[in-house]
Coordinates of C-alpha atoms in Angstrom, one line a residue:
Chain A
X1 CA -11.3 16.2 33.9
X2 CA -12.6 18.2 30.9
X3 CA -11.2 18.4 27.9
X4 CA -11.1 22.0 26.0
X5 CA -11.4 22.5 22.5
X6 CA -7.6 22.9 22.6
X7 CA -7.2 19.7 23.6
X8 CA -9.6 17.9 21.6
X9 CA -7.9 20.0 18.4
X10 CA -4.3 17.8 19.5
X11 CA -6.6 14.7 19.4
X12 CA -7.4 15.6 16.4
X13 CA -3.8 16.3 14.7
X14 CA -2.2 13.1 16.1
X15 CA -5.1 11.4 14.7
X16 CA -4.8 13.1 11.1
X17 CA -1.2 12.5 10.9
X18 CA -1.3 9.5 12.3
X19 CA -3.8 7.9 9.8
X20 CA -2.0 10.1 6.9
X21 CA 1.4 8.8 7.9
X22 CA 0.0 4.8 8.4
X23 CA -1.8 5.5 4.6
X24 CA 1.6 6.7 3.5
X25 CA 3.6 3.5 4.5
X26 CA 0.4 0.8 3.6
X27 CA -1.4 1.6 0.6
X28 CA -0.4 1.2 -2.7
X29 CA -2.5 2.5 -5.2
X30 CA -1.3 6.1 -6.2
X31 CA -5.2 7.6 -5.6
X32 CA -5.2 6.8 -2.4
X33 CA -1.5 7.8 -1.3
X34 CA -2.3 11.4 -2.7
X35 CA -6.0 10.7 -0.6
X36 CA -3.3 9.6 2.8
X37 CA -1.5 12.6 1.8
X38 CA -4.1 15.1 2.1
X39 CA -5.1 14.1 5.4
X40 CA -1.6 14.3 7.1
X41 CA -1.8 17.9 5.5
X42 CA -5.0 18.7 6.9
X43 CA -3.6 17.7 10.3
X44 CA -0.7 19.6 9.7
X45 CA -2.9 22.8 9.0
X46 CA -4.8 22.0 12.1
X47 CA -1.4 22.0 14.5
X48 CA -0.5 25.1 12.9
X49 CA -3.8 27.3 14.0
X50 CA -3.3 25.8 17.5
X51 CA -0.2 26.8 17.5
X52 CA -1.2 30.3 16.5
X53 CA -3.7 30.0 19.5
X54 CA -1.4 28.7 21.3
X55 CA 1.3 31.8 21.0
X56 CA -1.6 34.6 20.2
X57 CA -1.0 35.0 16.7
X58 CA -4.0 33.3 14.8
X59 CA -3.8 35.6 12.1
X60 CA -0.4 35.1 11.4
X61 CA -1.3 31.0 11.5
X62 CA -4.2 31.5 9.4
X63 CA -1.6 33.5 6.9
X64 CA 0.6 30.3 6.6
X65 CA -2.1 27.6 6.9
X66 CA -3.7 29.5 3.9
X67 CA 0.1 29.0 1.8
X68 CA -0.2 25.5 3.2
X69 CA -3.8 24.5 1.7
X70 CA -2.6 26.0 -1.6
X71 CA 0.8 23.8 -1.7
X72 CA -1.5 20.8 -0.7
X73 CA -3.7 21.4 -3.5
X74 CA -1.0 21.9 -6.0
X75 CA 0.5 18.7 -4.6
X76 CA -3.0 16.8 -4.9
X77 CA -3.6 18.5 -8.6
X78 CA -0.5 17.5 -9.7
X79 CA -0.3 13.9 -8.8
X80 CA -3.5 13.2 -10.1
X81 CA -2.4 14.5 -13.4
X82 CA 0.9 12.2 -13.0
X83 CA -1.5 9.1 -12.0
X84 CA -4.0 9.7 -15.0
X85 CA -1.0 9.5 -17.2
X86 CA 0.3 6.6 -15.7
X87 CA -2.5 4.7 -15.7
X88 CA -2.9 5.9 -19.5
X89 CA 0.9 4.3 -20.4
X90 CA 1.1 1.3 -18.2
X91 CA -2.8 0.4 -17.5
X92 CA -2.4 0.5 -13.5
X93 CA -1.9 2.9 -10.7
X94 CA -0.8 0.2 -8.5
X95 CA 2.5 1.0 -7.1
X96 CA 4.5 -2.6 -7.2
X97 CA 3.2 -3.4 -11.1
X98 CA 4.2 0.0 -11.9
X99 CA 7.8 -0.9 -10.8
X100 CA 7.7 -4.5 -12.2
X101 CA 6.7 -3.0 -15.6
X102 CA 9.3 -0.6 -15.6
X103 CA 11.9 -2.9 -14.5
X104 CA 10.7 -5.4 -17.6
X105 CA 14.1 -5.2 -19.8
X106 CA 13.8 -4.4 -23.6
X107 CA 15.4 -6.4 -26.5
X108 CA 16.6 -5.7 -29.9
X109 CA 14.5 -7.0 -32.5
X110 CA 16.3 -9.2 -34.9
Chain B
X1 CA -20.6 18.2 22.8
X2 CA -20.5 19.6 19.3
X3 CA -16.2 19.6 19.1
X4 CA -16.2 16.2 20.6
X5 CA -19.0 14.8 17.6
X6 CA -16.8 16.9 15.1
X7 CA -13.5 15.5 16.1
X8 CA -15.3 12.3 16.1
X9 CA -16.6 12.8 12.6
X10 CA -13.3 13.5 11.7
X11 CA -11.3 10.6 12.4
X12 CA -14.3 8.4 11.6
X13 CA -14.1 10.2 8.1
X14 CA -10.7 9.3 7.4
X15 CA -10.4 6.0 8.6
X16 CA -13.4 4.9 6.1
X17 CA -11.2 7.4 3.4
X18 CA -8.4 4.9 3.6
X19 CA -10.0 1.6 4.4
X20 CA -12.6 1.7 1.7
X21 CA -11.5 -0.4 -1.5
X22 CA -13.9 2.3 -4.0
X23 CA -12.2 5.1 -4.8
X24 CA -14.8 7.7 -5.9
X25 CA -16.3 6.4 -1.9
X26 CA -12.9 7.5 -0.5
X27 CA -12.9 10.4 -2.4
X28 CA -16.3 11.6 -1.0
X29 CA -15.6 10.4 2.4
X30 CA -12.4 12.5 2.3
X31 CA -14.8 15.6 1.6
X32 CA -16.6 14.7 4.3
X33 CA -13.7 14.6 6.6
X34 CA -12.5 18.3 5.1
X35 CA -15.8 19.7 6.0
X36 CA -15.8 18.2 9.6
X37 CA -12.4 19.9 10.0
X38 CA -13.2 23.3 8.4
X39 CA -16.1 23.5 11.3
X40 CA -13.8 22.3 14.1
X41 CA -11.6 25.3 12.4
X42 CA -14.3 27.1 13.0
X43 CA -15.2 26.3 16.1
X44 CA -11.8 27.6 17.2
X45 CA -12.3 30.5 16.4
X46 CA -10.2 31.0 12.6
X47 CA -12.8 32.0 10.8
X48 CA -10.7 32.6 7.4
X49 CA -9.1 29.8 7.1
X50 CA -12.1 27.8 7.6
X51 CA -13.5 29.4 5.0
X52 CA -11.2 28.6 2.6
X53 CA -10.7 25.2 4.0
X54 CA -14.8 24.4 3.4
X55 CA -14.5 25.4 -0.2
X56 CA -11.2 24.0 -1.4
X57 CA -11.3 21.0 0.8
X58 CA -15.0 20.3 0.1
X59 CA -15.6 22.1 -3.1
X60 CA -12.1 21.4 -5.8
X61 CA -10.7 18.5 -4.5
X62 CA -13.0 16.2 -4.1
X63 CA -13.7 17.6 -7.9
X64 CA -10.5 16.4 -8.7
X65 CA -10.7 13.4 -7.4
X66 CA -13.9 12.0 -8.9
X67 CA -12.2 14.1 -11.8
X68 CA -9.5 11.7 -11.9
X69 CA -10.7 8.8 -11.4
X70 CA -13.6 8.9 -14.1
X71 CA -11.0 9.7 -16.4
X72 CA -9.0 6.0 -15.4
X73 CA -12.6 4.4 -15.1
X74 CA -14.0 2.8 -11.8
X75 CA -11.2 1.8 -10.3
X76 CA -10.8 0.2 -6.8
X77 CA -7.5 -0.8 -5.1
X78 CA -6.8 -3.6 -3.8
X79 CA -6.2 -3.8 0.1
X80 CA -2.4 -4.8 -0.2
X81 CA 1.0 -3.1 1.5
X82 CA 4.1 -2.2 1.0
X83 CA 5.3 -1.8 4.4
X84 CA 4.6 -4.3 6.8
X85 CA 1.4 -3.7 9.5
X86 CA 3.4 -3.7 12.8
X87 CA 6.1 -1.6 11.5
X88 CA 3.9 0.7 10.0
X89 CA 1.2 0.7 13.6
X90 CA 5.5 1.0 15.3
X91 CA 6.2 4.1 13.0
X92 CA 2.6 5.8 13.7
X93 CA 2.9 5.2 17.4
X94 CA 6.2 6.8 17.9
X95 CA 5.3 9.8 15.5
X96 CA 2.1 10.3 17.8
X97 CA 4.3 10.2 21.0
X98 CA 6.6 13.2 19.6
X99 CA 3.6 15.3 18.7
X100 CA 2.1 14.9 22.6
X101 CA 5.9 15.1 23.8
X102 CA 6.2 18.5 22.2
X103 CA 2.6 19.6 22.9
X104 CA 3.9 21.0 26.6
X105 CA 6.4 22.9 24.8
X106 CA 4.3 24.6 22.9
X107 CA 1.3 25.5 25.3
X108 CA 4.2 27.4 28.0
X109 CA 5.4 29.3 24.9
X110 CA 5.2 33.3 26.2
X111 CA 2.9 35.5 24.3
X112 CA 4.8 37.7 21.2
X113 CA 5.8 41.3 22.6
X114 CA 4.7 42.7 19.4
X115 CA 1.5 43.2 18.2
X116 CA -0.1 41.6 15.2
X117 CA -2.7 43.5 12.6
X118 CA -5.7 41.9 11.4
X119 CA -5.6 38.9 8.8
X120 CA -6.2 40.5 5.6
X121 CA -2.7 43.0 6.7
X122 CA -0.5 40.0 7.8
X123 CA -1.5 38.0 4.0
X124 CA -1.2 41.3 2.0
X125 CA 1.2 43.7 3.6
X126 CA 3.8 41.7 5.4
X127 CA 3.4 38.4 3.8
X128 CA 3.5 40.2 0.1
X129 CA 5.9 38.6 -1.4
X130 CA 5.5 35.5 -0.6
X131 CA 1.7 35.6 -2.0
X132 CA 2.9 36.8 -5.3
X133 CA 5.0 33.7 -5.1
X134 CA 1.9 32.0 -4.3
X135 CA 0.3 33.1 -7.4
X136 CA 3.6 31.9 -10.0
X137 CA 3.4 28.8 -8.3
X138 CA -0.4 28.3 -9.5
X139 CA 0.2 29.7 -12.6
X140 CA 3.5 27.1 -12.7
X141 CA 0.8 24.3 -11.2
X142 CA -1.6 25.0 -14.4
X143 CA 0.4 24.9 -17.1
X144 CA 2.1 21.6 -16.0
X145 CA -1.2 20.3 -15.9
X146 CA -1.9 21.1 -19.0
X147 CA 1.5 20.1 -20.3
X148 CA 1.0 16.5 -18.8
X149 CA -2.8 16.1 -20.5
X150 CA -2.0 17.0 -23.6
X151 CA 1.0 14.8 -23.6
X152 CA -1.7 12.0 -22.8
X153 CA -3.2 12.5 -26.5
X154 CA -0.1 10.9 -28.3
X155 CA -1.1 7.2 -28.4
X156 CA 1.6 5.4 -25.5
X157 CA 3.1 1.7 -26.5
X158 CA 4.8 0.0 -23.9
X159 CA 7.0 -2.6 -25.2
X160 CA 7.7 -5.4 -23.0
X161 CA 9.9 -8.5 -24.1
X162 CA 6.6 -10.3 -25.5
X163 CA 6.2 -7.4 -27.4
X164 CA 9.5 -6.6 -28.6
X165 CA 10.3 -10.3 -29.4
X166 CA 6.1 -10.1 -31.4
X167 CA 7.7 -7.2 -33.2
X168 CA 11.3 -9.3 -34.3
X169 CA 9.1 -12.3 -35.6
X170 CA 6.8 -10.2 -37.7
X171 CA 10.0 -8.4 -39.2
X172 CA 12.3 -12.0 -40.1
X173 CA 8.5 -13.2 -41.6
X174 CA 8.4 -10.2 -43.6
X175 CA 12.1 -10.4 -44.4
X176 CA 11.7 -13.9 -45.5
X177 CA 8.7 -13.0 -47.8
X178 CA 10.9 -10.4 -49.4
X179 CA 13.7 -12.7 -50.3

């Protein structure tokens, strides 16, 4: 049995996703959710190009991968931004202190 | 040989992305991973989105990461979850299964009866629109940015109740003082 580049490219995919998906669902530190996030997207530009190989339209693949690494990097840019300034206001990126410090109620002075 | 090392690289790559505690590391071995895949892409024969996938993937975000995490200082995260491990391993393994489930359905797909033109006409000609789209949405992209960094300059308080409650003890003292 010998695999062929085609196949080795699904290995790939489940294996991006996969590990994008688990980062998704297990870390909590903002940085490396957007860092799990990237990599599910790169696995999602790789299934697309297969695809186009797949049906015999690579360039129209390569077209919509190309939207899809610019989305991503918006995505990325963005929540970086969002994390910066979190980690400005609250002092943490970490997910669950985030939440306890919002959740912290406020009383009226005097 | 060399797609089996690169796929290998790959998934090596991002593993060590997510399971290293530093995150200017995981930020460089995410690069690494990016180029790995813009070869494989490569390798399969799309040259232009590899291309572009070696120098956004390799060249700005791993900018912006290292970016980003110089401007919080050194951080590192500590290895804790939010989701428990087997549900997580539970979630991945049935996502994994779908993917090779459809994979058959996707391989006996029958070839398009009409033909395609050459990359640079499908991104410019019949996918216009939606790259002028494209462009608004980076414009849109940068000036949030720059909306959300120069909101950063206004000194930030967060009061919590040991603050608020500091804050009513310093006002009856000063109240008392008046009197």
């Amino acid at each position: 049995m010998t695999l062929t580049p085609f196949d080795l490219g699904i290995v790939a995919v489940v294996a991006l996703i996969g590990i994008g998906l688990y980062g998704l669902m297990v870390l909590r530190n903002l940085v490396k959710m957007i860092i799990a996030l990237q990599i599910a997207a790169k696995g999602a530009v790789l299934a697309l190009i297969l695809a186009g190989i797949a049906s015999n339209q690579l360039n129209l693949a390569q077209s919509l991968a190309a939207t899809v690494i610019l989305v991503d990097t918006l995505v990325a840019v963005i929540g970086l931004a969002l994390a910066v300034q979190l980690h400005r206001t609250y002092g943490t990126i970490d997910l669950k202190m985030l939440v306890s410090r919002r959740e912290q109620p406020l009383e009226r002075p005097g | 040989m060399f797609v089996i090392s690169l796929v290998l690289t790959i998934v090596v790559c991002t593993l060590l992305s997510i399971r290293t505690k530093h995150l200017l590391f995981a930020a460089l071995w995410l690069a690494t991973s990016n180029a790995a895949v813009a070869a494989f892409l490569y390798a399969l024969g799309a040259h232009e989105i590899a291309v572009i996938e070696l120098s956004v993937g390799t060249g700005l975000v791993p900018v912006l990461f290292v970016f980003a995490v110089s401007m919080m200082g050194h951080l590192s995260s500590v290895p804790t979850t939010s989701v428990s491990r087997p549900l997580a391993y539970s979630l991945v393994g049935i996502c994994a299964l779908l993917i090779l489930f459809s994979v058959p359905s996707l391989v006996s797909t029958s070839p398009p009866a009409f033909t395609i033109g050459s990359f640079s006409h499908v991104l410019w000609e019949d996918r216009g629109l939606e790259m002028l789209l494209q462009i608004v949405l980076i414009f849109a992209g940068v000036i949030s940015i720059l909306n959300l960094l120069s909101a950063s300059r206004r000194p930030a308080v967060v009061r919590t109740r040991e603050d608020t409650s500091a804050v009513g003890d310093d006002q009856r003292e000063f109240q008392r003082e008046a009197v």
